[in-house]
Short mmCIF file of C-alpha atoms and ligand atoms in Angstrom, two decimals:
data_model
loop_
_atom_site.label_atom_id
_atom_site.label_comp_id
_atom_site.label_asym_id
_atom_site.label_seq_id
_atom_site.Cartn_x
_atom_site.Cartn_y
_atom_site.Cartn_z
CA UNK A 25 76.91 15.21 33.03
CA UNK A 26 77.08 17.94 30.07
CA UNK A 27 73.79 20.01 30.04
CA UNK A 28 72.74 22.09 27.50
CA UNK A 29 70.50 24.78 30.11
CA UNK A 30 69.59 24.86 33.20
CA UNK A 31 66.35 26.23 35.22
CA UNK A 32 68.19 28.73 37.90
CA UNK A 33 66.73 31.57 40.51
CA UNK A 34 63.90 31.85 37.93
CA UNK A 35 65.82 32.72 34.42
CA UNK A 36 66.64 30.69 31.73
CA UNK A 37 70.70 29.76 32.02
CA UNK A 38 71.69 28.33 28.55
CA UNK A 39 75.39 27.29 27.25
CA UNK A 40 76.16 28.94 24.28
CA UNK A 41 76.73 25.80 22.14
CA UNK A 42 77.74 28.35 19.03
CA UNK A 43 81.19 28.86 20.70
CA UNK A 44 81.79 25.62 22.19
CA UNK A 45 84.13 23.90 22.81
CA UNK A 46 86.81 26.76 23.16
CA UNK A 47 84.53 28.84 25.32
CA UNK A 48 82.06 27.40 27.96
CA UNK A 49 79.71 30.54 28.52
CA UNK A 50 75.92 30.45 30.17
CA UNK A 51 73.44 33.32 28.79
CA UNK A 52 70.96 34.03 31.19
CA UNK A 53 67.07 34.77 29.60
CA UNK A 54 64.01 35.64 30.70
CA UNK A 55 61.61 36.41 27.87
CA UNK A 56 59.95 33.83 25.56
CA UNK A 57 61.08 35.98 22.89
CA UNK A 58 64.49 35.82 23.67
CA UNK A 59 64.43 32.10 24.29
CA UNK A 60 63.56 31.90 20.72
CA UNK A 61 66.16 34.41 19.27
CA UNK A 62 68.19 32.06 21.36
CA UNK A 63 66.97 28.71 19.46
CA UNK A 64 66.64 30.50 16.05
CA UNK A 65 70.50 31.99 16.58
CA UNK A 66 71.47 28.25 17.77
CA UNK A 67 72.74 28.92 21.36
CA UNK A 68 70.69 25.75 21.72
CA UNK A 69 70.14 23.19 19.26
CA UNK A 70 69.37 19.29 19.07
CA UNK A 71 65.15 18.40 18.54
CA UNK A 72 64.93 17.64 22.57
CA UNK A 73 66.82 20.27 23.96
CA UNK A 74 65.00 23.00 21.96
CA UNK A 75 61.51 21.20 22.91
CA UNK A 76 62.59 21.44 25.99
CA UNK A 77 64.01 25.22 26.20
CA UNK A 78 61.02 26.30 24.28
CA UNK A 79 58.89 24.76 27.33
CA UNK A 80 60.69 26.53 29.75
CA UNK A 81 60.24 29.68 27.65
CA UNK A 82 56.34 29.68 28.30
CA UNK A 83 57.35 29.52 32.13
CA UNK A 84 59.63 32.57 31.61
CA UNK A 85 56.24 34.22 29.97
CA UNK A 86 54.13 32.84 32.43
CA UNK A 87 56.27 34.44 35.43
CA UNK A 88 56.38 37.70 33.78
CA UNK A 89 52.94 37.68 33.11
CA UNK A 90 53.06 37.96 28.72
CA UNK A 91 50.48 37.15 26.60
CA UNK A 92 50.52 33.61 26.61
CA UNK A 93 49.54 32.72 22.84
CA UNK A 94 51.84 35.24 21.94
CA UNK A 95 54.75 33.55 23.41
CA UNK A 96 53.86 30.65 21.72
CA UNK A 97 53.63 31.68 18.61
CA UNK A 98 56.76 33.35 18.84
CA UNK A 99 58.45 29.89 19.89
CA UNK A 100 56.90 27.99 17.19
CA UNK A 101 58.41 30.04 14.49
CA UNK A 102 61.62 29.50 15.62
CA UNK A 103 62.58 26.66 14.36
CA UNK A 104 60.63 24.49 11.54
CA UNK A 105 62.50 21.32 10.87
CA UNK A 106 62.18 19.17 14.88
CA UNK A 107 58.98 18.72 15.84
CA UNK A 108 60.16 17.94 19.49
CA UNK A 109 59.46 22.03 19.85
CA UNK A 110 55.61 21.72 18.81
CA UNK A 111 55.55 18.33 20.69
CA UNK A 112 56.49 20.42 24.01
CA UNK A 113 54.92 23.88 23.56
CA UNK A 114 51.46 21.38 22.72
CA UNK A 115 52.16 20.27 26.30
CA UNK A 116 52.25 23.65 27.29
CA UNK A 117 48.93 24.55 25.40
CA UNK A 118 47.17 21.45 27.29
CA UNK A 119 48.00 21.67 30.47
CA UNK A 120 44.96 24.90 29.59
CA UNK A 121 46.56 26.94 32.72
CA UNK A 122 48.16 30.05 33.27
CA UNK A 123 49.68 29.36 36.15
CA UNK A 124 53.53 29.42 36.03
CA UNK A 125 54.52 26.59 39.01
CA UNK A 126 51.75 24.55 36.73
CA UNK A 127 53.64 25.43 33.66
CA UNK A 128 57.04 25.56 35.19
CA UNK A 129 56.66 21.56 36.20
CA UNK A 130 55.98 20.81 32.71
CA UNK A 131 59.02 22.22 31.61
CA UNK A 132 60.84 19.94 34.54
CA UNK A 133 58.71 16.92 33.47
CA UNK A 134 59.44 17.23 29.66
CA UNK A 135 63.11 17.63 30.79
CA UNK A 136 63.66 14.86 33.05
CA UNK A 137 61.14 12.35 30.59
CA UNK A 138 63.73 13.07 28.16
CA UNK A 139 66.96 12.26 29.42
CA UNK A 140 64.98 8.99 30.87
CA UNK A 141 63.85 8.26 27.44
CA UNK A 142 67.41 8.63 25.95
CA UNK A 143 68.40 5.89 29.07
CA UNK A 144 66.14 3.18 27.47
CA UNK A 145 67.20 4.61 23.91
CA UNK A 146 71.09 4.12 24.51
CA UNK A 147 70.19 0.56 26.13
CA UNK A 148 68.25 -0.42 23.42
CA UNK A 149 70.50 0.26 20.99
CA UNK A 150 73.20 -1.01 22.17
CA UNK A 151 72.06 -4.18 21.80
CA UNK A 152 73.02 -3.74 18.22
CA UNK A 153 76.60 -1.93 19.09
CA UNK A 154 78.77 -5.48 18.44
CA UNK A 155 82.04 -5.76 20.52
CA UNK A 156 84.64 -4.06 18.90
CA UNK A 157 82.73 -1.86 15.89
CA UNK A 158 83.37 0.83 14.49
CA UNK A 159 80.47 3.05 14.02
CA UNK A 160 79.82 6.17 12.03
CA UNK A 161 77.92 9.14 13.22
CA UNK A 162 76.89 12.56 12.05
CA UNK A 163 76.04 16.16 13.79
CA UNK A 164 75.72 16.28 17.83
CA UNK A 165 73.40 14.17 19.18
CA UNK A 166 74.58 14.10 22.84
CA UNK A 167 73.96 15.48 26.01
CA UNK A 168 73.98 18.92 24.27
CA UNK A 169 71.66 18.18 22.48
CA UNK A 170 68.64 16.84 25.12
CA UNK A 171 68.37 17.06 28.54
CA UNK A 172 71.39 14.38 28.76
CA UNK A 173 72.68 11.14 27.82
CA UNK A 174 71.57 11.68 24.40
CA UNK A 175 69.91 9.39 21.05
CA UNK A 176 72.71 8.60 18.84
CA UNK A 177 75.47 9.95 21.00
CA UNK A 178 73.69 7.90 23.83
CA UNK A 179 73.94 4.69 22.09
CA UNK A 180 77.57 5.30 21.66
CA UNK A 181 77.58 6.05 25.04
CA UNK A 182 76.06 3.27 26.65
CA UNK A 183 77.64 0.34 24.40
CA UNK A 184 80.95 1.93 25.72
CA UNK A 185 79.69 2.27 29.34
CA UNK A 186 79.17 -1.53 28.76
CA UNK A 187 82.44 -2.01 28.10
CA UNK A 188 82.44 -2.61 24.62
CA UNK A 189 85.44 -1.56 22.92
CA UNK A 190 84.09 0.72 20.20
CA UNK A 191 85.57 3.41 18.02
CA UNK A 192 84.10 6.24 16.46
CA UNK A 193 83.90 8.20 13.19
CA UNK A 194 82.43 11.40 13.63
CA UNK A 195 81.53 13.59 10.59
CA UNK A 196 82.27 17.16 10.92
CA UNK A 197 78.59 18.42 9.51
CA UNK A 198 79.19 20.91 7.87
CA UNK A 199 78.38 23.79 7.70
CA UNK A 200 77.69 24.17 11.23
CA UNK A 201 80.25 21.45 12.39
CA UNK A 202 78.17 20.39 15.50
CA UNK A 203 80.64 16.73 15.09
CA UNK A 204 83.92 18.17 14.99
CA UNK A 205 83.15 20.89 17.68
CA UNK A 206 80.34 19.40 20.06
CA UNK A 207 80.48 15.35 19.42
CA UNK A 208 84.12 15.48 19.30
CA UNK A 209 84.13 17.47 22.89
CA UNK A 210 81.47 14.38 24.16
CA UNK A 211 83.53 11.73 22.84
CA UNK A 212 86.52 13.74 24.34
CA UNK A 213 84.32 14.21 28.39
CA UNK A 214 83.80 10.61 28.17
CA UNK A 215 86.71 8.93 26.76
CA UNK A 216 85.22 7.17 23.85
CA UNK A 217 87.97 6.44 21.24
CA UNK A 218 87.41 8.43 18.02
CA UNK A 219 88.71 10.25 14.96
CA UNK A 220 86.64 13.24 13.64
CA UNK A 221 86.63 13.03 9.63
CA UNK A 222 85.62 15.90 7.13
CA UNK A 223 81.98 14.57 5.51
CA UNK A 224 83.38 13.77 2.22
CA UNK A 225 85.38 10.38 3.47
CA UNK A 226 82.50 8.66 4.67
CA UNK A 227 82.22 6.73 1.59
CA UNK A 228 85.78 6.06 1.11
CA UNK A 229 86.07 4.44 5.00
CA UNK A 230 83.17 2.09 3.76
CA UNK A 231 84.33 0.37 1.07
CA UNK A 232 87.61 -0.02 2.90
CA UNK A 233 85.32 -1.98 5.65
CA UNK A 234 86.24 0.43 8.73
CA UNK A 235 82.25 1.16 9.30
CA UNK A 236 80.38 -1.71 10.84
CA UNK A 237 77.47 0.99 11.11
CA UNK A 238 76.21 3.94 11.14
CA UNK A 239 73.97 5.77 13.71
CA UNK A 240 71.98 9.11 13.50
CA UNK A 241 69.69 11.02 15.59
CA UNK A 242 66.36 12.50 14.40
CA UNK A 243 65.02 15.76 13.79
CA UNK A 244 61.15 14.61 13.17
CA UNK A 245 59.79 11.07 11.81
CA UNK A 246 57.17 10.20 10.06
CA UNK A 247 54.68 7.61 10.02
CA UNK A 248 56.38 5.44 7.21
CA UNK A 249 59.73 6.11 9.24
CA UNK A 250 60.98 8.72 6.43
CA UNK A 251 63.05 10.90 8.97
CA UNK A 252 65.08 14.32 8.46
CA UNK A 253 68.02 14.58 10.66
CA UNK A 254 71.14 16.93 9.80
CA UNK A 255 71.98 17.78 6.19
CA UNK A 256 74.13 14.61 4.98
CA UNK A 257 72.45 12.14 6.73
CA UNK A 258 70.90 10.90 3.75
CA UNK A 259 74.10 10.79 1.86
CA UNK A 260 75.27 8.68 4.82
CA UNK A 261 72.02 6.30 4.68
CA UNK A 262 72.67 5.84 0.82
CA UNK A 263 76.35 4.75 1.45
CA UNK A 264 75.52 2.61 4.11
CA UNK A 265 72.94 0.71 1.83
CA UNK A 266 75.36 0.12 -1.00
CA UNK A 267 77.84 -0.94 1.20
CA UNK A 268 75.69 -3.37 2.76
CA UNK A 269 76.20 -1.85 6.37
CA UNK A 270 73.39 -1.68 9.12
CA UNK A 271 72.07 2.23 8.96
CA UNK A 272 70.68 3.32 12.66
CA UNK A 273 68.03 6.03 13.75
CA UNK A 274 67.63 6.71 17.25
CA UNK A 275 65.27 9.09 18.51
CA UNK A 276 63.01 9.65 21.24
CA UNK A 277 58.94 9.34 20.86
CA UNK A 278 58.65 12.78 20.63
CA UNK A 279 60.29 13.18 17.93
CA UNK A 280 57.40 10.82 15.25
CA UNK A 281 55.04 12.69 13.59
CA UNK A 282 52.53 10.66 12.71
CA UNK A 283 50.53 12.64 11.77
CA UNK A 284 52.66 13.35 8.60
CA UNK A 285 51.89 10.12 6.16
CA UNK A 286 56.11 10.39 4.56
CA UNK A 287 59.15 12.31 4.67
CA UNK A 288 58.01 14.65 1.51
CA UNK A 289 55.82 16.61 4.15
CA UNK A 290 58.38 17.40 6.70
CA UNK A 291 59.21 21.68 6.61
CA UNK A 292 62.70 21.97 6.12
CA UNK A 293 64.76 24.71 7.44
CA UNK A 294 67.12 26.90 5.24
CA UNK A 295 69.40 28.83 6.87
CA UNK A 296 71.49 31.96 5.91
CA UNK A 297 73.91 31.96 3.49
CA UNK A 298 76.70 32.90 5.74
CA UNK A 299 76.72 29.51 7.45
CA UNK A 300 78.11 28.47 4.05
CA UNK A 301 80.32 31.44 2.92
CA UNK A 302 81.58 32.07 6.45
CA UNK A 303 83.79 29.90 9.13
CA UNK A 304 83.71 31.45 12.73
CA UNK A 305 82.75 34.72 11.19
CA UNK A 306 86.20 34.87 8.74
CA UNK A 307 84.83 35.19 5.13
CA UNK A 308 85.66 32.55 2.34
CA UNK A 309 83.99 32.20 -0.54
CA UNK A 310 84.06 35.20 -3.32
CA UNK A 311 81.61 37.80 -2.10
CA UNK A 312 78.18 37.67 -3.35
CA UNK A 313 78.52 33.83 -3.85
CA UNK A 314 75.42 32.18 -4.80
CA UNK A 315 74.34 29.26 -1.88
CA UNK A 316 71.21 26.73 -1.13
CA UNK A 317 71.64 25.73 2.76
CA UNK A 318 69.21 23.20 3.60
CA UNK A 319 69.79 22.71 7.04
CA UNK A 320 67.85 19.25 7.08
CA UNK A 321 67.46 16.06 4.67
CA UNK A 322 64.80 13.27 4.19
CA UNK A 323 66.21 9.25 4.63
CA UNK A 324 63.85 7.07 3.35
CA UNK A 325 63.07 4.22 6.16
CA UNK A 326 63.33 1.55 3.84
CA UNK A 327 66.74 2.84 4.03
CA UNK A 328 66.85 2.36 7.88
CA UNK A 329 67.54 -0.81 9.28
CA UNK A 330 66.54 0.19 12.60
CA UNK A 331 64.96 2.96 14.05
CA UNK A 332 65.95 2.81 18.08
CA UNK A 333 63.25 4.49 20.82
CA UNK A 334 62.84 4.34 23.89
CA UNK A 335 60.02 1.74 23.67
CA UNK A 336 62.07 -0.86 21.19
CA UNK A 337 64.03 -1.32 18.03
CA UNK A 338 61.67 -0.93 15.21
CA UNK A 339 62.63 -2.50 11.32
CA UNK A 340 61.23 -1.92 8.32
CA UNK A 341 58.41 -1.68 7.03
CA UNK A 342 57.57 1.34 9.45
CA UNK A 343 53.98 2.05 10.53
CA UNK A 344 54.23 4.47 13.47
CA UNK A 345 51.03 6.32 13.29
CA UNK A 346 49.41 3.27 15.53
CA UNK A 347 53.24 2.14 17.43
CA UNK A 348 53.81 5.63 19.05
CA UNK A 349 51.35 8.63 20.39
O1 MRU B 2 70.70 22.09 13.46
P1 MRU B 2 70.83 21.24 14.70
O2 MRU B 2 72.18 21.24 15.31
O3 MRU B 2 69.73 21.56 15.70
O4 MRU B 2 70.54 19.77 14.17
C1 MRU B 2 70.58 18.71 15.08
C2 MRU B 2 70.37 17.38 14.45
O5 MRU B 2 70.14 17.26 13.28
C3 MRU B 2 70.35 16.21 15.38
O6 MRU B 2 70.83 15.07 14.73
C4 MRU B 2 68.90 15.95 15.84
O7 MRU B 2 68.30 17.14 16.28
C5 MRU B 2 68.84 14.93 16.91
S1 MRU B 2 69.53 15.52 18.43
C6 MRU B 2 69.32 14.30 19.60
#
């Protein structure tokens, strides 16, 4: 199975996911400050998986003896949108030791409770997957991005492990293009028949009726269901509405915020221009461009026909503050 990082002699091993798939190369860390230049810079990304790297990250600063509150703070900051990274660094800050083997089996737990979580999330959802559809999908949300499996991607994944013969459209996302580089190298590992599509022809494959429905992962929830997920999910939810096709969330309990009463509250991230200006580094747009780069958006859940966790498939009208946590 893909993995995203990996615990080894002590250090931190994690796959550079900003070079993927052309170049499969671990970078070894041992600070809590690097582990979050490392999440910030997106050598890891995907809510889980940066939860989960920013729990092994107080190990690292537990081994080597740093100021834990420090280290925390520093991961925090890293990244504003997921809430899967506070959900794991407050497991951290409960646990109330210093100890790194105490802190270090955290980490493990919150790794190994995820990719079990994203097990019951790709078996629950399939249960929606009919024979033969075609679904729509947006960003990475594989085994790259949690501890394996996957939320979305997982879905996918198990209605085809199930022998259903599905086919997949997978958005590029841009700017980042976590769907043409990372889903399409999933789909690719597993055999899953697809065709990667550039964002703007989602619409145009709906009204044709080649979408049956569309599934997306979640970047934090709230307790009406409003949930931010990768820039153009929205746009996706929308289309999906007006087309009269079922519109999917799957996502993993740590990943609700109920403490958040709608989607208006949830931080979203802007990134740096360059993501926009720049592909792989080569410069296009006229220097000095102007550019917004949200790297998040808000779908309402009355917009969501289901949202898929690991403890059920939950419709409309959403109430999660009392359902989850
Ligand atoms: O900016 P990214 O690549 O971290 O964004 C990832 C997403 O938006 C995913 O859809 C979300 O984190 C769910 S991953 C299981």
């Amino acid at each position: 199975m893909l993995k995203p990082l990996i615990w080894k002699d002590g250090t931190l091993e994690m796959l550079d996911q900003r070079i993927l798939p052309h170049q499969q190369s671990w970078i070894s860390y041992s600070t809590a400050d690097s582990v979050a230049e490392g999440i910030r810079d997106m050598v890891v990304r995907g809510a889980p998986a940066i939860g989960i790297a920013a729990a092994y990250g107080m190990a690292l600063a537990a081994f080597s003896g740093a100021d834990l509150v420090e280290a925390d703070a520093v991961l925090r900051a890293s990244r504003p949108t997921a809430v899967n990274l506070f959900w794991a660094l407050d497991r951290i800050r409960d646990l109330r030791s210093s100890e790194p083997e105490v802190i270090l089996a955290e980490a493990r737990s919150i790794e190994s409770e995820d990719l079990e979580m994203n097990l019951s999330i790709g078996r629950n959802g399939a249960q929606l997957i009919p024979h033969g559809a075609n679904i729509m999908t947006i960003c990475n949300t594989g085994a790259l991005a949690t501890a394996g499996h996957g939320t979305a991607l997982g879905v996918i994944r198990s209605a085809h492990q199930e022998g259903k013969q599905i086919h997949v459209w997978s958005c590029e996302t841009r700017p980042r293009q976590q769907g043409l580089r990372l889903t399409a190298f999933e789909l690719m590992h597993d055999g899953i028949p697809f065709h990667s599509i550039s964002d703007g022809m989602a619409a145009s494959l709906m009204v044709a009726g080649k979408v049956d429905c569309v599934i997306a992962g979640a970047d934090r929830i709230a307790a009406n269901g409003d949930t931010a997920n990768k820039i153009g999910t929205y746009m996706l939810a929308v289309l999906a509405n007006h087309h009269g096709i079922p519109f999917y969330i799957a996502a993993p309990s740590s990943t609700f915020d109920p403490t958040l009463p709608d989607g208006s509250h949830i931080p979203i991230e802007e990134r740096s221009a360059t993501e926009i200006t720049h592909i792989e580094d080569v410069p296009v747009a006229p220097e000095g461009c102007p550019v917004f780069n949200p790297g998040f958006d808000v779908s309402p859940g009355e917009l969501i026909s289901y949202i898929i966790t690991e403890k059920g498939n939950f419709a409309p009208p959403y109430n999660f503050r009392d359902i989850l946590k």
